[in-house]
Amino acid sequence: SGPLEPPALKSSPWTTDGATTPAARRPPLPWPDCSKACVPEPGLTVLKIGGAVCREPSRRQAALEAVERLARERRVLVVPGGGAFADEVRASQRAQGFSDDMAHWMAILAMDQLARSIAAELNGAQLIHLRNEVEAVHDAGKIPILAPHTWMRAADPLPHSWDITSDSIAAFIAG
C-alpha cells in the first residue's frame, strides 16, 4: 500500500467488511474495543455545556433555559465540561507532577462536579452516571445530566492525556 492510498477498513462495531453504506465505508472510530452498548440509543441529542459557558452566570442561565426548551421537543442528554474544576486539575498536575493517567480521571471527576451543579439548577433535571439510566430518566419526564466518570471508567475507550477533552468525551457519548 502506498502513502496516498486510503487506509483499509478494519472490522469494528461501527463498520461492516464489504458494506456499501457511507457509514460502513468510514474508517473505524479510534475506540474500536468499545461495544455499541457504550453509546446512547438513536434519536438522542447529546448537548455539551462547556465549562466556559458555566463561568458567566448570564451565559449559564441562557444555556440552561435553551436546554429546557429543547428538552420539550426532543430527547436530550446533557454532558458537562470540566470548567474551573478541570483548570484546577491542570494547575495541580503542573505543581505536583502527577501522571497524565491520574489527571485524566481527575478531570473527568471535574466534569462530574459541574454535572451536579447543572442538575441542581436545571428544572426537571436528574443526575445520571451510566448509559442504561438515560431511557428511564426520559421515561420519567426528566432531563438526564451525565456525571461521566462511572460511564467512562466502565468503557475506558479514550487515551489518558490532555489531548482528550470534555468535547472528546461528549463526542464519544454521542457515538
PDB file of C-alpha atoms in Angstrom:
ATOM      1  CA  SER A   1       0.000   0.000   0.000  1.00  0.00           C
ATOM      2  CA  GLY A   2       1.351   3.422  -0.996  1.00  0.00           C
ATOM      3  CA  PRO A   3       1.305   6.634   1.010  1.00  0.00           C
ATOM      4  CA  LEU A   4      -1.606   8.141  -0.956  1.00  0.00           C
ATOM      5  CA  GLU A   5      -3.924   5.159  -0.682  1.00  0.00           C
ATOM      6  CA  PRO A   6      -6.761   5.364   1.868  1.00  0.00           C
ATOM      7  CA  PRO A   7      -6.415   3.103   4.897  1.00  0.00           C
ATOM      8  CA  ALA A   8      -8.039  -0.299   4.654  1.00  0.00           C
ATOM      9  CA  LEU A   9     -11.210  -0.703   6.686  1.00  0.00           C
ATOM     10  CA  LYS A  10     -10.969  -2.900   9.728  1.00  0.00           C
ATOM     11  CA  SER A  11     -13.816  -4.668  11.453  1.00  0.00           C
ATOM     12  CA  SER A  12     -15.207  -2.748  14.403  1.00  0.00           C
ATOM     13  CA  PRO A  13     -18.607  -2.222  15.999  1.00  0.00           C
ATOM     14  CA  TRP A  14     -19.132   0.663  13.531  1.00  0.00           C
ATOM     15  CA  THR A  15     -18.062  -0.930  10.246  1.00  0.00           C
ATOM     16  CA  THR A  16     -19.020  -3.982   8.277  1.00  0.00           C
ATOM     17  CA  ASP A  17     -16.492  -5.531   5.912  1.00  0.00           C
ATOM     18  CA  GLY A  18     -17.664  -5.120   2.339  1.00  0.00           C
ATOM     19  CA  ALA A  19     -20.651  -2.929   3.247  1.00  0.00           C
ATOM     20  CA  THR A  20     -21.695  -0.246   0.801  1.00  0.00           C
ATOM     21  CA  THR A  21     -23.387   2.321   3.052  1.00  0.00           C
ATOM     22  CA  PRO A  22     -21.475   5.581   3.646  1.00  0.00           C
ATOM     23  CA  ALA A  23     -21.291   4.872   7.393  1.00  0.00           C
ATOM     24  CA  ALA A  24     -19.811   1.443   6.770  1.00  0.00           C
ATOM     25  CA  ARG A  25     -17.180   2.846   4.384  1.00  0.00           C
ATOM     26  CA  ARG A  26     -15.817   5.252   7.035  1.00  0.00           C
ATOM     27  CA  PRO A  27     -12.662   4.212   8.862  1.00  0.00           C
ATOM     28  CA  PRO A  28     -13.312   2.774  12.303  1.00  0.00           C
ATOM     29  CA  LEU A  29     -13.536   5.131  15.251  1.00  0.00           C
ATOM     30  CA  PRO A  30     -10.474   5.449  17.487  1.00  0.00           C
ATOM     31  CA  TRP A  31     -12.079   3.401  20.253  1.00  0.00           C
ATOM     32  CA  PRO A  32     -12.900   0.130  18.413  1.00  0.00           C
ATOM     33  CA  ASP A  33     -12.853  -2.053  21.528  1.00  0.00           C
ATOM     34  CA  CYS A  34     -15.961  -0.420  22.973  1.00  0.00           C
ATOM     35  CA  SER A  35     -19.263  -2.126  22.223  1.00  0.00           C
ATOM     36  CA  LYS A  36     -22.359  -0.357  20.926  1.00  0.00           C
ATOM     37  CA  ALA A  37     -23.736  -0.715  24.461  1.00  0.00           C
ATOM     38  CA  CYS A  38     -21.387   2.134  25.438  1.00  0.00           C
ATOM     39  CA  VAL A  39     -23.227   4.710  23.349  1.00  0.00           C
ATOM     40  CA  PRO A  40     -26.780   6.025  23.701  1.00  0.00           C
ATOM     41  CA  GLU A  41     -29.783   4.980  21.672  1.00  0.00           C
ATOM     42  CA  PRO A  42     -30.661   6.572  18.312  1.00  0.00           C
ATOM     43  CA  GLY A  43     -32.821   9.681  18.457  1.00  0.00           C
ATOM     44  CA  LEU A  44     -30.948  11.131  21.413  1.00  0.00           C
ATOM     45  CA  THR A  45     -29.467  14.629  21.158  1.00  0.00           C
ATOM     46  CA  VAL A  46     -26.281  14.938  23.184  1.00  0.00           C
ATOM     47  CA  LEU A  47     -25.723  18.514  24.363  1.00  0.00           C
ATOM     48  CA  LYS A  48     -22.350  19.572  25.698  1.00  0.00           C
ATOM     49  CA  ILE A  49     -22.432  22.532  28.062  1.00  0.00           C
ATOM     50  CA  GLY A  50     -18.894  23.831  28.238  1.00  0.00           C
ATOM     51  CA  GLY A  51     -17.230  24.933  31.405  1.00  0.00           C
ATOM     52  CA  ALA A  52     -16.571  28.371  29.896  1.00  0.00           C
ATOM     53  CA  VAL A  53     -20.320  28.912  29.463  1.00  0.00           C
ATOM     54  CA  CYS A  54     -20.889  27.984  33.091  1.00  0.00           C
ATOM     55  CA  ARG A  55     -18.391  30.553  34.422  1.00  0.00           C
ATOM     56  CA  GLU A  56     -20.546  33.506  33.424  1.00  0.00           C
ATOM     57  CA  PRO A  57     -23.912  33.440  35.278  1.00  0.00           C
ATOM     58  CA  SER A  58     -25.949  35.041  32.460  1.00  0.00           C
ATOM     59  CA  ARG A  59     -24.494  32.694  29.813  1.00  0.00           C
ATOM     60  CA  ARG A  60     -25.039  29.709  32.104  1.00  0.00           C
ATOM     61  CA  GLN A  61     -28.671  30.688  32.704  1.00  0.00           C
ATOM     62  CA  ALA A  62     -29.263  31.195  28.972  1.00  0.00           C
ATOM     63  CA  ALA A  63     -27.757  27.771  28.217  1.00  0.00           C
ATOM     64  CA  LEU A  64     -29.917  26.066  30.852  1.00  0.00           C
ATOM     65  CA  GLU A  65     -33.047  27.768  29.501  1.00  0.00           C
ATOM     66  CA  ALA A  66     -32.140  26.614  25.980  1.00  0.00           C
ATOM     67  CA  VAL A  67     -31.699  23.030  27.237  1.00  0.00           C
ATOM     68  CA  GLU A  68     -35.085  23.196  28.943  1.00  0.00           C
ATOM     69  CA  ARG A  69     -36.771  24.412  25.722  1.00  0.00           C
ATOM     70  CA  LEU A  70     -35.066  21.789  23.571  1.00  0.00           C
ATOM     71  CA  ALA A  71     -35.934  19.015  26.039  1.00  0.00           C
ATOM     72  CA  ARG A  72     -39.624  19.770  25.471  1.00  0.00           C
ATOM     73  CA  GLU A  73     -39.175  18.926  21.776  1.00  0.00           C
ATOM     74  CA  ARG A  74     -36.703  16.031  21.805  1.00  0.00           C
ATOM     75  CA  ARG A  75     -34.812  13.587  23.970  1.00  0.00           C
ATOM     76  CA  VAL A  76     -31.589  15.156  25.200  1.00  0.00           C
ATOM     77  CA  LEU A  77     -28.626  14.105  27.293  1.00  0.00           C
ATOM     78  CA  VAL A  78     -26.519  16.881  28.807  1.00  0.00           C
ATOM     79  CA  VAL A  79     -22.767  16.314  29.049  1.00  0.00           C
ATOM     80  CA  PRO A  80     -20.909  18.996  31.018  1.00  0.00           C
ATOM     81  CA  GLY A  81     -17.438  20.360  30.537  1.00  0.00           C
ATOM     82  CA  GLY A  82     -14.983  20.446  33.386  1.00  0.00           C
ATOM     83  CA  GLY A  83     -14.751  24.218  33.698  1.00  0.00           C
ATOM     84  CA  ALA A  84     -12.826  25.732  36.571  1.00  0.00           C
ATOM     85  CA  PHE A  85     -12.680  22.309  38.243  1.00  0.00           C
ATOM     86  CA  ALA A  86     -10.662  20.894  35.316  1.00  0.00           C
ATOM     87  CA  ASP A  87      -8.496  24.013  35.270  1.00  0.00           C
ATOM     88  CA  GLU A  88      -7.579  23.256  38.889  1.00  0.00           C
ATOM     89  CA  VAL A  89      -6.634  19.690  37.943  1.00  0.00           C
ATOM     90  CA  ARG A  90      -4.330  21.011  35.211  1.00  0.00           C
ATOM     91  CA  ALA A  91      -2.709  23.518  37.599  1.00  0.00           C
ATOM     92  CA  SER A  92      -2.341  20.851  40.291  1.00  0.00           C
ATOM     93  CA  GLN A  93      -0.693  18.459  37.847  1.00  0.00           C
ATOM     94  CA  ARG A  94       1.843  21.132  36.891  1.00  0.00           C
ATOM     95  CA  ALA A  95       2.544  21.938  40.563  1.00  0.00           C
ATOM     96  CA  GLN A  96       2.592  18.365  41.884  1.00  0.00           C
ATOM     97  CA  GLY A  97       3.768  16.427  38.858  1.00  0.00           C
ATOM     98  CA  PHE A  98       1.259  13.564  38.954  1.00  0.00           C
ATOM     99  CA  SER A  99       0.710  11.376  35.891  1.00  0.00           C
ATOM    100  CA  ASP A 100      -1.450  12.082  32.847  1.00  0.00           C
ATOM    101  CA  ASP A 101      -3.442   8.985  33.801  1.00  0.00           C
ATOM    102  CA  MET A 102      -4.291  10.461  37.193  1.00  0.00           C
ATOM    103  CA  ALA A 103      -5.008  13.872  35.668  1.00  0.00           C
ATOM    104  CA  HIS A 104      -7.317  12.251  33.089  1.00  0.00           C
ATOM    105  CA  TRP A 105      -9.533  10.675  35.729  1.00  0.00           C
ATOM    106  CA  MET A 106      -9.429  13.747  37.945  1.00  0.00           C
ATOM    107  CA  ALA A 107     -10.526  15.927  35.002  1.00  0.00           C
ATOM    108  CA  ILE A 108     -13.442  13.575  34.340  1.00  0.00           C
ATOM    109  CA  LEU A 109     -14.355  13.856  38.019  1.00  0.00           C
ATOM    110  CA  ALA A 110     -14.284  17.633  37.429  1.00  0.00           C
ATOM    111  CA  MET A 111     -16.983  17.064  34.802  1.00  0.00           C
ATOM    112  CA  ASP A 112     -18.975  15.201  37.474  1.00  0.00           C
ATOM    113  CA  GLN A 113     -18.768  18.267  39.721  1.00  0.00           C
ATOM    114  CA  LEU A 114     -20.145  20.548  37.014  1.00  0.00           C
ATOM    115  CA  ALA A 115     -22.837  17.968  36.222  1.00  0.00           C
ATOM    116  CA  ARG A 116     -24.001  18.118  39.845  1.00  0.00           C
ATOM    117  CA  SER A 117     -24.197  21.896  39.646  1.00  0.00           C
ATOM    118  CA  ILE A 118     -26.146  21.833  36.371  1.00  0.00           C
ATOM    119  CA  ALA A 119     -28.534  19.164  37.683  1.00  0.00           C
ATOM    120  CA  ALA A 120     -29.235  21.285  40.763  1.00  0.00           C
ATOM    121  CA  GLU A 121     -30.010  24.377  38.674  1.00  0.00           C
ATOM    122  CA  LEU A 122     -31.871  22.960  35.673  1.00  0.00           C
ATOM    123  CA  ASN A 123     -35.618  22.473  36.128  1.00  0.00           C
ATOM    124  CA  GLY A 124     -36.596  18.831  35.658  1.00  0.00           C
ATOM    125  CA  ALA A 125     -33.016  17.557  35.582  1.00  0.00           C
ATOM    126  CA  GLN A 126     -31.748  14.307  37.043  1.00  0.00           C
ATOM    127  CA  LEU A 127     -28.113  13.345  37.520  1.00  0.00           C
ATOM    128  CA  ILE A 128     -27.119  10.035  35.907  1.00  0.00           C
ATOM    129  CA  HIS A 129     -23.903   8.026  35.843  1.00  0.00           C
ATOM    130  CA  LEU A 130     -24.450   5.222  33.312  1.00  0.00           C
ATOM    131  CA  ARG A 131     -25.781   4.694  29.808  1.00  0.00           C
ATOM    132  CA  ASN A 132     -28.603   2.446  30.971  1.00  0.00           C
ATOM    133  CA  GLU A 133     -30.075   5.273  33.088  1.00  0.00           C
ATOM    134  CA  VAL A 134     -30.805   7.569  30.133  1.00  0.00           C
ATOM    135  CA  GLU A 135     -34.029   5.923  28.968  1.00  0.00           C
ATOM    136  CA  ALA A 136     -35.548   5.587  32.450  1.00  0.00           C
ATOM    137  CA  VAL A 137     -34.908   9.268  33.161  1.00  0.00           C
ATOM    138  CA  HIS A 138     -36.569  10.245  29.881  1.00  0.00           C
ATOM    139  CA  ASP A 139     -39.483   7.919  30.632  1.00  0.00           C
ATOM    140  CA  ALA A 140     -39.908   9.762  33.953  1.00  0.00           C
ATOM    141  CA  GLY A 141     -40.148  13.038  32.007  1.00  0.00           C
ATOM    142  CA  LYS A 142     -36.821  14.368  33.253  1.00  0.00           C
ATOM    143  CA  ILE A 143     -33.656  15.648  31.600  1.00  0.00           C
ATOM    144  CA  PRO A 144     -30.610  13.424  32.175  1.00  0.00           C
ATOM    145  CA  ILE A 145     -27.405  15.213  33.161  1.00  0.00           C
ATOM    146  CA  LEU A 146     -24.410  12.920  32.823  1.00  0.00           C
ATOM    147  CA  ALA A 147     -21.749  12.764  35.515  1.00  0.00           C
ATOM    148  CA  PRO A 148     -19.461  10.784  33.182  1.00  0.00           C
ATOM    149  CA  HIS A 149     -16.797   9.310  35.478  1.00  0.00           C
ATOM    150  CA  THR A 150     -18.544   5.962  36.118  1.00  0.00           C
ATOM    151  CA  TRP A 151     -19.537   5.527  32.433  1.00  0.00           C
ATOM    152  CA  MET A 152     -16.056   6.397  31.212  1.00  0.00           C
ATOM    153  CA  ARG A 153     -14.368   4.147  33.800  1.00  0.00           C
ATOM    154  CA  ALA A 154     -16.518   1.230  32.647  1.00  0.00           C
ATOM    155  CA  ALA A 155     -15.813   1.857  28.948  1.00  0.00           C
ATOM    156  CA  ASP A 156     -12.311   3.399  29.238  1.00  0.00           C
ATOM    157  CA  PRO A 157     -12.196   3.991  25.469  1.00  0.00           C
ATOM    158  CA  LEU A 158     -10.032   7.093  25.195  1.00  0.00           C
ATOM    159  CA  PRO A 159      -6.339   7.882  25.707  1.00  0.00           C
ATOM    160  CA  HIS A 160      -5.405   9.332  29.090  1.00  0.00           C
ATOM    161  CA  SER A 161      -3.927  12.719  28.217  1.00  0.00           C
ATOM    162  CA  TRP A 162      -4.847  16.392  27.934  1.00  0.00           C
ATOM    163  CA  ASP A 163      -5.468  15.764  24.210  1.00  0.00           C
ATOM    164  CA  ILE A 164      -8.753  14.246  25.376  1.00  0.00           C
ATOM    165  CA  THR A 165     -11.156  16.964  26.460  1.00  0.00           C
ATOM    166  CA  SER A 166     -14.745  17.077  27.607  1.00  0.00           C
ATOM    167  CA  ASP A 167     -15.568  17.675  23.924  1.00  0.00           C
ATOM    168  CA  SER A 168     -13.916  14.319  23.125  1.00  0.00           C
ATOM    169  CA  ILE A 169     -15.960  12.636  25.823  1.00  0.00           C
ATOM    170  CA  ALA A 170     -19.198  14.226  24.594  1.00  0.00           C
ATOM    171  CA  ALA A 171     -18.387  13.014  21.062  1.00  0.00           C
ATOM    172  CA  PHE A 172     -17.752   9.504  22.379  1.00  0.00           C
ATOM    173  CA  ILE A 173     -21.043   9.565  24.306  1.00  0.00           C
ATOM    174  CA  ALA A 174     -22.877  10.790  21.192  1.00  0.00           C
ATOM    175  CA  GLY A 175     -21.486   7.813  19.281  1.00  0.00           C
TER     176      GLY A 175
END
